[in-house]
Short mmCIF file of N, CA and C in Angstrom, two decimals:
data_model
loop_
_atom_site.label_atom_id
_atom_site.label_comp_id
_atom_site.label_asym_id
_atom_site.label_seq_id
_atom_site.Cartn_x
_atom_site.Cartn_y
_atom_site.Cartn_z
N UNK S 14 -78.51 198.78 152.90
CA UNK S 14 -78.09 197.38 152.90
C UNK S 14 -77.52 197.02 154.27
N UNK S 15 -77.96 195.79 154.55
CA UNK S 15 -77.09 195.60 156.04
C UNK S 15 -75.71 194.86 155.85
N UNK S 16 -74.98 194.87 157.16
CA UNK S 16 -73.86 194.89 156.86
C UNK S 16 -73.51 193.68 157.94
N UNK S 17 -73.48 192.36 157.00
CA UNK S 17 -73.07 190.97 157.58
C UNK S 17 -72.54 190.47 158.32
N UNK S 18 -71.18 191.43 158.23
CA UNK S 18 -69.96 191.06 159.15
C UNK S 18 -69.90 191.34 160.42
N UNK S 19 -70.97 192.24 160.99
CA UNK S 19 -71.31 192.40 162.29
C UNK S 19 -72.84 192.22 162.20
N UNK S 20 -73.45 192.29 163.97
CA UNK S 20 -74.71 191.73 164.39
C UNK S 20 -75.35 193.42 164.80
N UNK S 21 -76.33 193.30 164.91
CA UNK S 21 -76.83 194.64 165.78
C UNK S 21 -76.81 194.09 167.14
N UNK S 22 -76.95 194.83 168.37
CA UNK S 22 -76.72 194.74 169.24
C UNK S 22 -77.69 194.04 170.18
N UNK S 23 -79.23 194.26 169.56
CA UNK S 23 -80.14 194.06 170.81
C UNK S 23 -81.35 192.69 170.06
N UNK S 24 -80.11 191.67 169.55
CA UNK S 24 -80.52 190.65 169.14
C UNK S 24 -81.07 189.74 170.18
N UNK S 25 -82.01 189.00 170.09
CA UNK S 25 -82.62 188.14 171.44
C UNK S 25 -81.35 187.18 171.68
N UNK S 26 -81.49 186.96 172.60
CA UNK S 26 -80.86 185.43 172.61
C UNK S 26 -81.39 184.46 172.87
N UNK S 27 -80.47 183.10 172.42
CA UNK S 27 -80.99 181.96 171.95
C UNK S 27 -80.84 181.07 173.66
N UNK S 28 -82.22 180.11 173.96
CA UNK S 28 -82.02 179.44 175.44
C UNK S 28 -81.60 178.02 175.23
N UNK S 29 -81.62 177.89 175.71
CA UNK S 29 -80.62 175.98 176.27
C UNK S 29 -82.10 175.39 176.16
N UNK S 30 -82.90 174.85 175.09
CA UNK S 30 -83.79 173.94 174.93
C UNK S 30 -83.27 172.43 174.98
N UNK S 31 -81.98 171.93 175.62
CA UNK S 31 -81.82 170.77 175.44
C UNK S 31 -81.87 170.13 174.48
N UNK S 32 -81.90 170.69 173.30
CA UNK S 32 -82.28 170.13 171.92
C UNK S 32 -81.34 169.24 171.61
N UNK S 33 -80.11 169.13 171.88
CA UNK S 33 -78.91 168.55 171.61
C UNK S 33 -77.58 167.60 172.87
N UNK S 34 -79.05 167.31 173.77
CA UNK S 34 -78.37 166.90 174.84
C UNK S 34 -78.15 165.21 174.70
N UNK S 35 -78.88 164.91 173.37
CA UNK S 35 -78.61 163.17 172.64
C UNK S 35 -77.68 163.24 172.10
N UNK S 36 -76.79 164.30 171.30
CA UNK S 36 -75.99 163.90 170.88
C UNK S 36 -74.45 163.33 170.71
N UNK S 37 -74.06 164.45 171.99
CA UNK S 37 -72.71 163.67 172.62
C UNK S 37 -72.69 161.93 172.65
N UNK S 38 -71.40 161.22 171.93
CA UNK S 38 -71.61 159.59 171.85
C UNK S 38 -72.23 158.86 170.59
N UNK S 39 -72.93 160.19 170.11
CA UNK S 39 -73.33 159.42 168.91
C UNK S 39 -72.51 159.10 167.27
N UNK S 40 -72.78 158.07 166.38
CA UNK S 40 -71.99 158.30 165.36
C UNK S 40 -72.59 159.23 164.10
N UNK S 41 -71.75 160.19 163.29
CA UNK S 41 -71.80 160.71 162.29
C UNK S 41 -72.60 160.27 161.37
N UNK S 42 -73.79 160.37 160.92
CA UNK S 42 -74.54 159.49 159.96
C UNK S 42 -73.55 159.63 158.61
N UNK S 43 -73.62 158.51 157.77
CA UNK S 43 -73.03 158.44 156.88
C UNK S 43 -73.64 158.61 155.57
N UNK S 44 -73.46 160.28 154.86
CA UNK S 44 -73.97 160.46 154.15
C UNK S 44 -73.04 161.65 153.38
N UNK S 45 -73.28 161.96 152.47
CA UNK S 45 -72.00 162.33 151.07
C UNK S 45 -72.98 163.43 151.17
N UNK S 46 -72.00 164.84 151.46
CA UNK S 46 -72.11 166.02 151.14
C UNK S 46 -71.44 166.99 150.86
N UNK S 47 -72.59 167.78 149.45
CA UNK S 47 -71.59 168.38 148.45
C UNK S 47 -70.73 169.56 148.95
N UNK S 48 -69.48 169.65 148.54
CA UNK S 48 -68.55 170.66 149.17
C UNK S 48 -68.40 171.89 148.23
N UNK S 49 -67.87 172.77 149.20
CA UNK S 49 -67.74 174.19 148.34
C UNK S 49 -66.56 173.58 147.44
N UNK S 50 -65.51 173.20 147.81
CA UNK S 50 -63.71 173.09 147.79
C UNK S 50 -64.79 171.74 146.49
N UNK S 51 -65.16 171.49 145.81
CA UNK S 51 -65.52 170.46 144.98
C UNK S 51 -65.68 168.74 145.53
N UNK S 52 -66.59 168.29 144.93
CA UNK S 52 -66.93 166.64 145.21
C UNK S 52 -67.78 166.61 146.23
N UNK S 53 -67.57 165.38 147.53
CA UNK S 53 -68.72 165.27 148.01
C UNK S 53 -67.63 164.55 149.55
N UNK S 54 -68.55 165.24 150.85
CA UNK S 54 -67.45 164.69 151.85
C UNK S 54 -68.33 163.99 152.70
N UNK S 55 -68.02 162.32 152.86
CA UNK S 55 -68.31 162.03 154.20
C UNK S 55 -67.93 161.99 155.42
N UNK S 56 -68.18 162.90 156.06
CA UNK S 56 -68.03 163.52 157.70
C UNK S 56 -67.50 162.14 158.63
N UNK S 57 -67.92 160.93 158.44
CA UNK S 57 -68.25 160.04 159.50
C UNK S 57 -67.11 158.92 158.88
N UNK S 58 -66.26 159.12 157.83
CA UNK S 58 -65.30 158.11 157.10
C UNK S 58 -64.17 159.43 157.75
N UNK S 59 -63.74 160.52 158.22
CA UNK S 59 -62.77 161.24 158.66
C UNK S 59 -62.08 160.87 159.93
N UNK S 60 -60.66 160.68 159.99
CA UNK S 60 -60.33 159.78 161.16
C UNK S 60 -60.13 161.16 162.22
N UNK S 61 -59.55 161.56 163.11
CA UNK S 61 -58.89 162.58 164.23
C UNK S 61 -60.30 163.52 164.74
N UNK S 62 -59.84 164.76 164.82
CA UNK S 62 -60.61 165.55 165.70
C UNK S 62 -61.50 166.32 164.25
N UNK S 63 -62.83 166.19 164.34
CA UNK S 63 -63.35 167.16 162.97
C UNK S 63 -64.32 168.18 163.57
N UNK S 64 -64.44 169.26 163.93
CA UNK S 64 -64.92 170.15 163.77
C UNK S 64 -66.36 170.32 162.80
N UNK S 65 -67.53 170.72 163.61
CA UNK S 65 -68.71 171.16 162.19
C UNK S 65 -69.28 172.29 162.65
N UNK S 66 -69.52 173.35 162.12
CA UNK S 66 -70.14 174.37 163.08
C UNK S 66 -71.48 174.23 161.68
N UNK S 67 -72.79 174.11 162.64
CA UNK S 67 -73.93 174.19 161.77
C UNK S 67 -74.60 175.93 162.05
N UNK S 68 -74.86 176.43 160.69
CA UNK S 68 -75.49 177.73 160.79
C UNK S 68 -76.88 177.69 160.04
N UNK S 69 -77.28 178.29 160.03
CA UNK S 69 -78.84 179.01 159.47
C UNK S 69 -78.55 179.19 158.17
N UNK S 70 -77.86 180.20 158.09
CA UNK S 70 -77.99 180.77 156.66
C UNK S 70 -77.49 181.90 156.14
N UNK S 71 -76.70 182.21 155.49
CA UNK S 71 -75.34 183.56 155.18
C UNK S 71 -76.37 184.14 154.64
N UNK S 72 -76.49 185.47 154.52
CA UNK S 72 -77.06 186.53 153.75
C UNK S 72 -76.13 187.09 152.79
N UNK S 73 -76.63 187.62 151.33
CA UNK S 73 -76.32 187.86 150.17
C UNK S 73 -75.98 189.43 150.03
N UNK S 74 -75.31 189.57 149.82
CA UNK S 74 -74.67 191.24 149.88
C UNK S 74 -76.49 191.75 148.62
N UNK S 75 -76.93 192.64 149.00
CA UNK S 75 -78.09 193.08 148.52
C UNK S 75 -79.12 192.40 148.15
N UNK S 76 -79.00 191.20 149.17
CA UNK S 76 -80.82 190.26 149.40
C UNK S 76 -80.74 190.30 150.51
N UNK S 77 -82.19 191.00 150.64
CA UNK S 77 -82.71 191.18 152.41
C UNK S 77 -82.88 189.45 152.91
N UNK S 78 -82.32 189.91 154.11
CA UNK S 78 -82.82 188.56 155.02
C UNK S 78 -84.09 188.64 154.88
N UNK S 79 -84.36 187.10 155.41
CA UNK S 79 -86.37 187.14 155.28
C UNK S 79 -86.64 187.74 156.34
N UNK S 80 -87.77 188.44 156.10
CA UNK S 80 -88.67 189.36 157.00
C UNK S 80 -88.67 188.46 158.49
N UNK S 81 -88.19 189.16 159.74
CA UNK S 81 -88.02 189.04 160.70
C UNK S 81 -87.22 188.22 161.92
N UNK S 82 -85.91 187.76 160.33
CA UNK S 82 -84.91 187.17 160.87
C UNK S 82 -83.85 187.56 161.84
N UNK S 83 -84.39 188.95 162.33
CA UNK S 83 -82.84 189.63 163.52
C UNK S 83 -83.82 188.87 164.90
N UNK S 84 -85.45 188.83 165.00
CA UNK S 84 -86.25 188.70 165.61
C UNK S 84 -86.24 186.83 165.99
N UNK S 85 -85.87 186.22 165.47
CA UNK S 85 -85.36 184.69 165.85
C UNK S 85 -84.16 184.31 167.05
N UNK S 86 -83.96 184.15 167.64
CA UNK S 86 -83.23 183.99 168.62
C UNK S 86 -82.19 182.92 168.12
N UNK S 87 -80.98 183.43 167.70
CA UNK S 87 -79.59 182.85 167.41
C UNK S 87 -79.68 182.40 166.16
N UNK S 88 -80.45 183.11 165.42
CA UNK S 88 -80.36 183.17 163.89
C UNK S 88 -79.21 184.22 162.92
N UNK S 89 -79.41 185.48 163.39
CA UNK S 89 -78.43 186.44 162.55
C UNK S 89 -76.98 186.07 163.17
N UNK S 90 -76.12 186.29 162.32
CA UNK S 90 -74.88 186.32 162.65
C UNK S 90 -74.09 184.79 162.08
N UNK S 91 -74.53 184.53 160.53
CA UNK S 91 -73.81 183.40 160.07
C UNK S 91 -72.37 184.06 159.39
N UNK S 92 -72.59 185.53 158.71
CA UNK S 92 -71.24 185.67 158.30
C UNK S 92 -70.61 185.87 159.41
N UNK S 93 -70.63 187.00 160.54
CA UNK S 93 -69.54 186.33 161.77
C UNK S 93 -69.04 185.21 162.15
N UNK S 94 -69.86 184.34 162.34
CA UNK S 94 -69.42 182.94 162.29
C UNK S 94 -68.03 182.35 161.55
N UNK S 95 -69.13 182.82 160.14
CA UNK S 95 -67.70 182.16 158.94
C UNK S 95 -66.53 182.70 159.10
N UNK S 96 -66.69 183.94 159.37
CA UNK S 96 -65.45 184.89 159.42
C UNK S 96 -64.38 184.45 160.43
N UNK S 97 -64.97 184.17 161.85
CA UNK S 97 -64.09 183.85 162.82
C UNK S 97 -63.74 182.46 162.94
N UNK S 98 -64.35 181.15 162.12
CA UNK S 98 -63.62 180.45 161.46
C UNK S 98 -62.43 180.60 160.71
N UNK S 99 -62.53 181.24 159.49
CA UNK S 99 -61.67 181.77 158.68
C UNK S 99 -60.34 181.91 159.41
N UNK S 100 -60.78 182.99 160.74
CA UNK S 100 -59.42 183.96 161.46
C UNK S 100 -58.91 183.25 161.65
N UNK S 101 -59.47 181.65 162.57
CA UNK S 101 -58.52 180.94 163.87
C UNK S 101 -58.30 179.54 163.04
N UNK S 102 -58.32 179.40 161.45
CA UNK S 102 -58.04 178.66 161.06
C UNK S 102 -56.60 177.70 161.24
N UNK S 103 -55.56 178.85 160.71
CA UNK S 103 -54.01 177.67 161.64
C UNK S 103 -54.32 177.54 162.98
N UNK S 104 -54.80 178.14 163.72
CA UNK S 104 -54.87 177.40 165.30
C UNK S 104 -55.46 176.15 164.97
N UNK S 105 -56.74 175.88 164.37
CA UNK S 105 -57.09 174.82 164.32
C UNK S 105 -56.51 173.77 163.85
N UNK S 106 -55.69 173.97 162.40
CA UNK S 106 -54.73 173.14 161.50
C UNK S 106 -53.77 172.71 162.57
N UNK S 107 -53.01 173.66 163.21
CA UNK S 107 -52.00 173.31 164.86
C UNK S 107 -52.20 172.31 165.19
N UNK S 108 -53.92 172.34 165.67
CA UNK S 108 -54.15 171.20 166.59
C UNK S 108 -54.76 170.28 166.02
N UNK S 109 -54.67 170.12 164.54
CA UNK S 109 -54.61 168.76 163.69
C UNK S 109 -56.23 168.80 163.56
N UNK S 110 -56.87 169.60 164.19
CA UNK S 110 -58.83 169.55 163.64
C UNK S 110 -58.62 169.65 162.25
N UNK S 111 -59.86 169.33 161.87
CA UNK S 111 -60.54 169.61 160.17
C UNK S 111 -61.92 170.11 160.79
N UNK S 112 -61.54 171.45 159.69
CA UNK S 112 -62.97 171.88 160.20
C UNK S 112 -63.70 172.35 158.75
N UNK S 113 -65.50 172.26 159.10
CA UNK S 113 -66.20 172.48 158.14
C UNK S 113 -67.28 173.20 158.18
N UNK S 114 -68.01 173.95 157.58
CA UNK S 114 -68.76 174.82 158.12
C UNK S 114 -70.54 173.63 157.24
N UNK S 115 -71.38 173.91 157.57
CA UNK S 115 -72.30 173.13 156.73
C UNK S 115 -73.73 174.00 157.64
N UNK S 116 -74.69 174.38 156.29
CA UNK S 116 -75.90 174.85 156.20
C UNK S 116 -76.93 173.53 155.45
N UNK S 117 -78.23 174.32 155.22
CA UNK S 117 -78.95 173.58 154.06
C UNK S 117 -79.06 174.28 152.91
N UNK S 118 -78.05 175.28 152.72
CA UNK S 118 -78.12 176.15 151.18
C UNK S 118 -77.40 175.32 150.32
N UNK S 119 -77.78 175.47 149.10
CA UNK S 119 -77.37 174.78 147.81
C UNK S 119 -75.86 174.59 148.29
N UNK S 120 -75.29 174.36 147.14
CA UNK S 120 -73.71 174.63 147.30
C UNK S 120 -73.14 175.63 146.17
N UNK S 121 -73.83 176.18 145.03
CA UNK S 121 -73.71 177.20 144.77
C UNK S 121 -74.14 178.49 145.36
N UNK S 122 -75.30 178.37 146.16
CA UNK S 122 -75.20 179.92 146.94
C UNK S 122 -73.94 179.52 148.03
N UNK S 123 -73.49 178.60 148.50
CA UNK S 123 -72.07 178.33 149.97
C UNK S 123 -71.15 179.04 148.79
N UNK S 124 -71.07 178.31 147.62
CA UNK S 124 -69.94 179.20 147.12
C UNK S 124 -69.82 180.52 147.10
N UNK S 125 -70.50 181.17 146.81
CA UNK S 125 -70.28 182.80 146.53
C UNK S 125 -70.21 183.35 147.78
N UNK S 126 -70.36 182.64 149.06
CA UNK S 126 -69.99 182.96 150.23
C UNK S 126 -69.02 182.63 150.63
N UNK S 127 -68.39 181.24 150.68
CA UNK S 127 -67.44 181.01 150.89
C UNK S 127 -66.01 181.68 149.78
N UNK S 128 -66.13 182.00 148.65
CA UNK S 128 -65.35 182.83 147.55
C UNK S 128 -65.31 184.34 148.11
N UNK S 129 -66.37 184.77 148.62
CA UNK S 129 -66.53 186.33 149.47
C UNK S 129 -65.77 186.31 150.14
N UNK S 130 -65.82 185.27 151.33
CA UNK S 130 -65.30 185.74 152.67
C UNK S 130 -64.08 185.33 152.71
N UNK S 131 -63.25 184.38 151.51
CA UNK S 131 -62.43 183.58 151.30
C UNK S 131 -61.55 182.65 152.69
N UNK S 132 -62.64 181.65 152.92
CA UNK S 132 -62.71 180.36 153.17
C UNK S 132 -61.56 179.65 153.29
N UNK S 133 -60.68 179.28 154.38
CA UNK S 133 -59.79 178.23 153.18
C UNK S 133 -60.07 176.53 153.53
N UNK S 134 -61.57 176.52 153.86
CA UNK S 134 -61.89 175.25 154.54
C UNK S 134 -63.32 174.90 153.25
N UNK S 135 -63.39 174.19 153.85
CA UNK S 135 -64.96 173.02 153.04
C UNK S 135 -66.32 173.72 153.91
N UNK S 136 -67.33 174.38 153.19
CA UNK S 136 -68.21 174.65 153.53
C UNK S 136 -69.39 173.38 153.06
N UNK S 137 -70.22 172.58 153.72
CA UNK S 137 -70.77 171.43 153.36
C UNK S 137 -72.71 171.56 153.08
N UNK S 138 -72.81 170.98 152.02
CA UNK S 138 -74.69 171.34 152.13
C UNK S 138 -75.25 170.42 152.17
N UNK S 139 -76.06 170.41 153.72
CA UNK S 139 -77.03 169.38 153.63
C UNK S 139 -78.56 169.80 153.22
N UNK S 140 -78.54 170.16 152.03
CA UNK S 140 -80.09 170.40 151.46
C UNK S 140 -81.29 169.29 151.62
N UNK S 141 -80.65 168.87 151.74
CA UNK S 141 -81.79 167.50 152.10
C UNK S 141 -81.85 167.10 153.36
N UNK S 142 -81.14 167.87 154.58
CA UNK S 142 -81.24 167.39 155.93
C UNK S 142 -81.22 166.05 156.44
N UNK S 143 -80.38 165.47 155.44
CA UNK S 143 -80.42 164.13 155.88
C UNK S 143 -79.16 163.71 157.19
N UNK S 144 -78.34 164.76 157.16
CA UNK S 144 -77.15 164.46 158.53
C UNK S 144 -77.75 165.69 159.49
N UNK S 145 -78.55 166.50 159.55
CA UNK S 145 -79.36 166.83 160.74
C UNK S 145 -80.73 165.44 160.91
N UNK S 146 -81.20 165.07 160.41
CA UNK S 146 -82.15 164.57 160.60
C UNK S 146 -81.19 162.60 161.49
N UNK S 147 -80.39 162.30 160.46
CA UNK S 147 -79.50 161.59 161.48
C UNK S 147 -79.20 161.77 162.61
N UNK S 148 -78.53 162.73 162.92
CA UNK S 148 -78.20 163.35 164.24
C UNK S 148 -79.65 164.02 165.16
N UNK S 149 -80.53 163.95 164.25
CA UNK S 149 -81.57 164.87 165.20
C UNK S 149 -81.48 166.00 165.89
N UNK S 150 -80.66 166.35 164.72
CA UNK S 150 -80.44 168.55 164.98
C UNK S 150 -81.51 168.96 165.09
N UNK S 151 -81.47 169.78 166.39
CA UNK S 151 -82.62 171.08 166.28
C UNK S 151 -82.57 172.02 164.78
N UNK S 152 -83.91 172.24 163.97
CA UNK S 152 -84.60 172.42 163.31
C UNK S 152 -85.64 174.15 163.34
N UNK S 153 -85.37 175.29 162.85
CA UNK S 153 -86.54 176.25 162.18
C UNK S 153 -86.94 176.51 161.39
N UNK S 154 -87.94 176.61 161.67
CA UNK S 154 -88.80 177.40 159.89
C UNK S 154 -88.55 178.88 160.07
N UNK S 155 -88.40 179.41 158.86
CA UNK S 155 -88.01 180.58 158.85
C UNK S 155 -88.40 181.14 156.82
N UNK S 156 -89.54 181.84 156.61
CA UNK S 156 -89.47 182.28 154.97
C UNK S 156 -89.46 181.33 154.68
N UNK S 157 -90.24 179.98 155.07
CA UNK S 157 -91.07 178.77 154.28
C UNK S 157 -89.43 177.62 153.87
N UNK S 158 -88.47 178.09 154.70
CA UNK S 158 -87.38 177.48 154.62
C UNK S 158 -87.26 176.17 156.48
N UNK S 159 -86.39 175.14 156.17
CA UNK S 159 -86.68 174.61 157.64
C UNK S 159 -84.75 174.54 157.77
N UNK S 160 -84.39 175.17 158.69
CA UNK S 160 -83.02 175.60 158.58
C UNK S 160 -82.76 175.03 159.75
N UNK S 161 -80.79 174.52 160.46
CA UNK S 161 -80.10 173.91 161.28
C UNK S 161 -79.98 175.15 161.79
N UNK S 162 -80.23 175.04 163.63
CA UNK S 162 -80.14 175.87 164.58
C UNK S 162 -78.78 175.77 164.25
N UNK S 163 -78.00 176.95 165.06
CA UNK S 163 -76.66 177.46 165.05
C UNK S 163 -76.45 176.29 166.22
N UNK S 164 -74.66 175.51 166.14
CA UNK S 164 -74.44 174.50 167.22
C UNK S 164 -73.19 173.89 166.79
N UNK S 165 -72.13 173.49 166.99
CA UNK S 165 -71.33 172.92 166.48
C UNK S 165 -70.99 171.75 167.55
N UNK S 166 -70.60 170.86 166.69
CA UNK S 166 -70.20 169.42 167.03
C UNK S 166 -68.95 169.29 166.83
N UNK S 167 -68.10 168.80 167.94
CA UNK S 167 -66.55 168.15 167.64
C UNK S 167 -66.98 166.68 168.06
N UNK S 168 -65.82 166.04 166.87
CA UNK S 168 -66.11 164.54 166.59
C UNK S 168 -64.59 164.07 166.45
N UNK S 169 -64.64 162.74 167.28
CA UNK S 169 -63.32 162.14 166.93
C UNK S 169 -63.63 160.85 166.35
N UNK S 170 -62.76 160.09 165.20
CA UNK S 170 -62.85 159.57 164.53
C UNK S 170 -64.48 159.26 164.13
N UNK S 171 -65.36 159.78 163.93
CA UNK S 171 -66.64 159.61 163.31
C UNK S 171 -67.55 159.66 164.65
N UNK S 172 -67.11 159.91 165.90
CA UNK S 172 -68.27 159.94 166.75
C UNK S 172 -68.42 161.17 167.52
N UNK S 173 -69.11 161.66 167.88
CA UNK S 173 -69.39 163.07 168.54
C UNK S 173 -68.75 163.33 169.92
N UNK S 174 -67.88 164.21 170.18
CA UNK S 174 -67.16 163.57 171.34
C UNK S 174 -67.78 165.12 172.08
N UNK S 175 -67.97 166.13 171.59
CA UNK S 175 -68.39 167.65 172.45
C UNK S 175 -69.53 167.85 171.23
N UNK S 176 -70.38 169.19 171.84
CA UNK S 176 -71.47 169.69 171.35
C UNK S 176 -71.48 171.39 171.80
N UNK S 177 -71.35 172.28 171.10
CA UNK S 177 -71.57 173.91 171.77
C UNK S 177 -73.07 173.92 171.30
N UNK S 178 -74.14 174.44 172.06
CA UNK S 178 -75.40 174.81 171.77
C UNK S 178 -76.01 175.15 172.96
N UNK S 179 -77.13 176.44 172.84
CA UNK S 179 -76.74 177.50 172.09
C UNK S 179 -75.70 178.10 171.52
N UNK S 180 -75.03 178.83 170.54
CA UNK S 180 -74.44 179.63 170.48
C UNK S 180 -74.66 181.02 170.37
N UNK S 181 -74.33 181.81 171.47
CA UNK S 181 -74.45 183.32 171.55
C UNK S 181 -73.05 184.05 171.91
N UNK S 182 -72.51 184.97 171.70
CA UNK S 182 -72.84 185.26 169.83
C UNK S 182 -72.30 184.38 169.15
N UNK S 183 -72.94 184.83 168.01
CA UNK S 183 -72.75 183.80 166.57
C UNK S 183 -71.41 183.71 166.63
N UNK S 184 -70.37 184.69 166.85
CA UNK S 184 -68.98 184.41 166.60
C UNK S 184 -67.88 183.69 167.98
N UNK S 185 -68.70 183.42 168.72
CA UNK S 185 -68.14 182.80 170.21
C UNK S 185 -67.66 181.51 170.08
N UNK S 186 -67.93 180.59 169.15
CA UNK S 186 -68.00 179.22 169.14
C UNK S 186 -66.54 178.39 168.91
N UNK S 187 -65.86 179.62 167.72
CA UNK S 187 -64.36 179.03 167.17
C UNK S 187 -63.45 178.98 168.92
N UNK S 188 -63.67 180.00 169.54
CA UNK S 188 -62.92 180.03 170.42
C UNK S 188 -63.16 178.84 171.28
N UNK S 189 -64.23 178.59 171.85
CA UNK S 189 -64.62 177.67 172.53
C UNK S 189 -64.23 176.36 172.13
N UNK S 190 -64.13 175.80 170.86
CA UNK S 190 -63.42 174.99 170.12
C UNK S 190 -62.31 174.82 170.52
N UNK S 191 -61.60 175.58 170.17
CA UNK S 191 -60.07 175.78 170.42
C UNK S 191 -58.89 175.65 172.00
N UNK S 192 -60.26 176.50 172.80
CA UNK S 192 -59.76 176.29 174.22
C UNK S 192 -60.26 174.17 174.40
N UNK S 193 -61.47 173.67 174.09
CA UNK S 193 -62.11 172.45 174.31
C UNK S 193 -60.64 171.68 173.59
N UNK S 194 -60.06 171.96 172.49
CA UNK S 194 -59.49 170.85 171.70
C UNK S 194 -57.86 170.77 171.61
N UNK S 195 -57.48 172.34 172.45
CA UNK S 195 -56.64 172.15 173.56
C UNK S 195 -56.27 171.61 174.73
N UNK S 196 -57.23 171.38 175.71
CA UNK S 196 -57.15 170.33 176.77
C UNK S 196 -57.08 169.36 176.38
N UNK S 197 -57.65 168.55 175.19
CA UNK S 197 -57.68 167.08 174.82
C UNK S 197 -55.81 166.88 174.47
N UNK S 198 -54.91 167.54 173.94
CA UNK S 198 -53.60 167.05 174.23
C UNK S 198 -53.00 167.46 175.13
#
């Protein structure tokens, strides 16, 4: 079984396709998505600094990733991700962010991930890609699935004010956050 919480080492990395160089300035499409923490959150009705880190896709403690997912460039490494969310969570609360993690998995498979790794934030599902497709997130197919490149967006009062993308490694991003949303006070 592989083991989530770390990456193997000689993962490709992911290049600066510009995929996300529209989005700085833009507003939050306004659309209701279902939360781990229960109900339904719109991203773009949140007033202050909000945090979104978009991932691929958590793997299931004894379901193989799909066949040749270490081989995608900035695909493996969503439970790191979550995890180092998790860690630097009061830093973030400190500095008054809300942060959310959001895939296109159901929201019952986010749960049993977010209940695993125990979360104490809103994991969000856009199964229907309708707030990547707003925003015009970079997009893969992957096992007949079309999944949100790894990238996170900081937004103040509903508009996109920073963008991290690529992210390499998967777990680099909280920090980068943190140092970015520190200079702003």
């Amino acid at each position: 079984m592989k083991d989530y919480a770390s990456t193997p080492d000689n993962l490709p990395v992911p290049l600066d396709d510009g995929a996300t160089d529209h989005v700085v300035g833009m507003t939050l499409p306004s659309v209701m998505l279902d939360s781990t923490q229960g109900g339904a959150v719109d991203l773009s009705t949140l007033s202050g600094y909000v945090v979104v880190y978009c991932y691929p896709m958590t793997g299931q403690p004894g379901v193989p990733l799909p066949e040749g997912w270490d081989d995608i460039p900035g695909a493996r490494g969503c439970t790191p991700q979550n995890m180092c969310y998790r860690d630097h969570y009061a830093e973030f609360q400190a500095l008054g962010a809300q942060v959310f993690g959001l895939s296109v998995q159901s929201t019952a498979y986010q749960q049993e991930m977010a209940e695993r790794l125990q979360l104490p934030f809103a994991v969000l599902s856009d199964h229907l890609l309708a707030f990547a497709h707003g925003l015009r997130l970079p997009l893969f197919q992957a096992a007949g699935m079309q999944l949100i490149k790894r990238l996170t967006l900081i937004a103040k009062d509903g508009k996109v004010v920073a963008v991290k993308y690529p992210i390499f490694p998967s777990n680099s991003d909280a920090s980068w956050v943190l140092y970015w949303l520190g200079k702003q006070t």
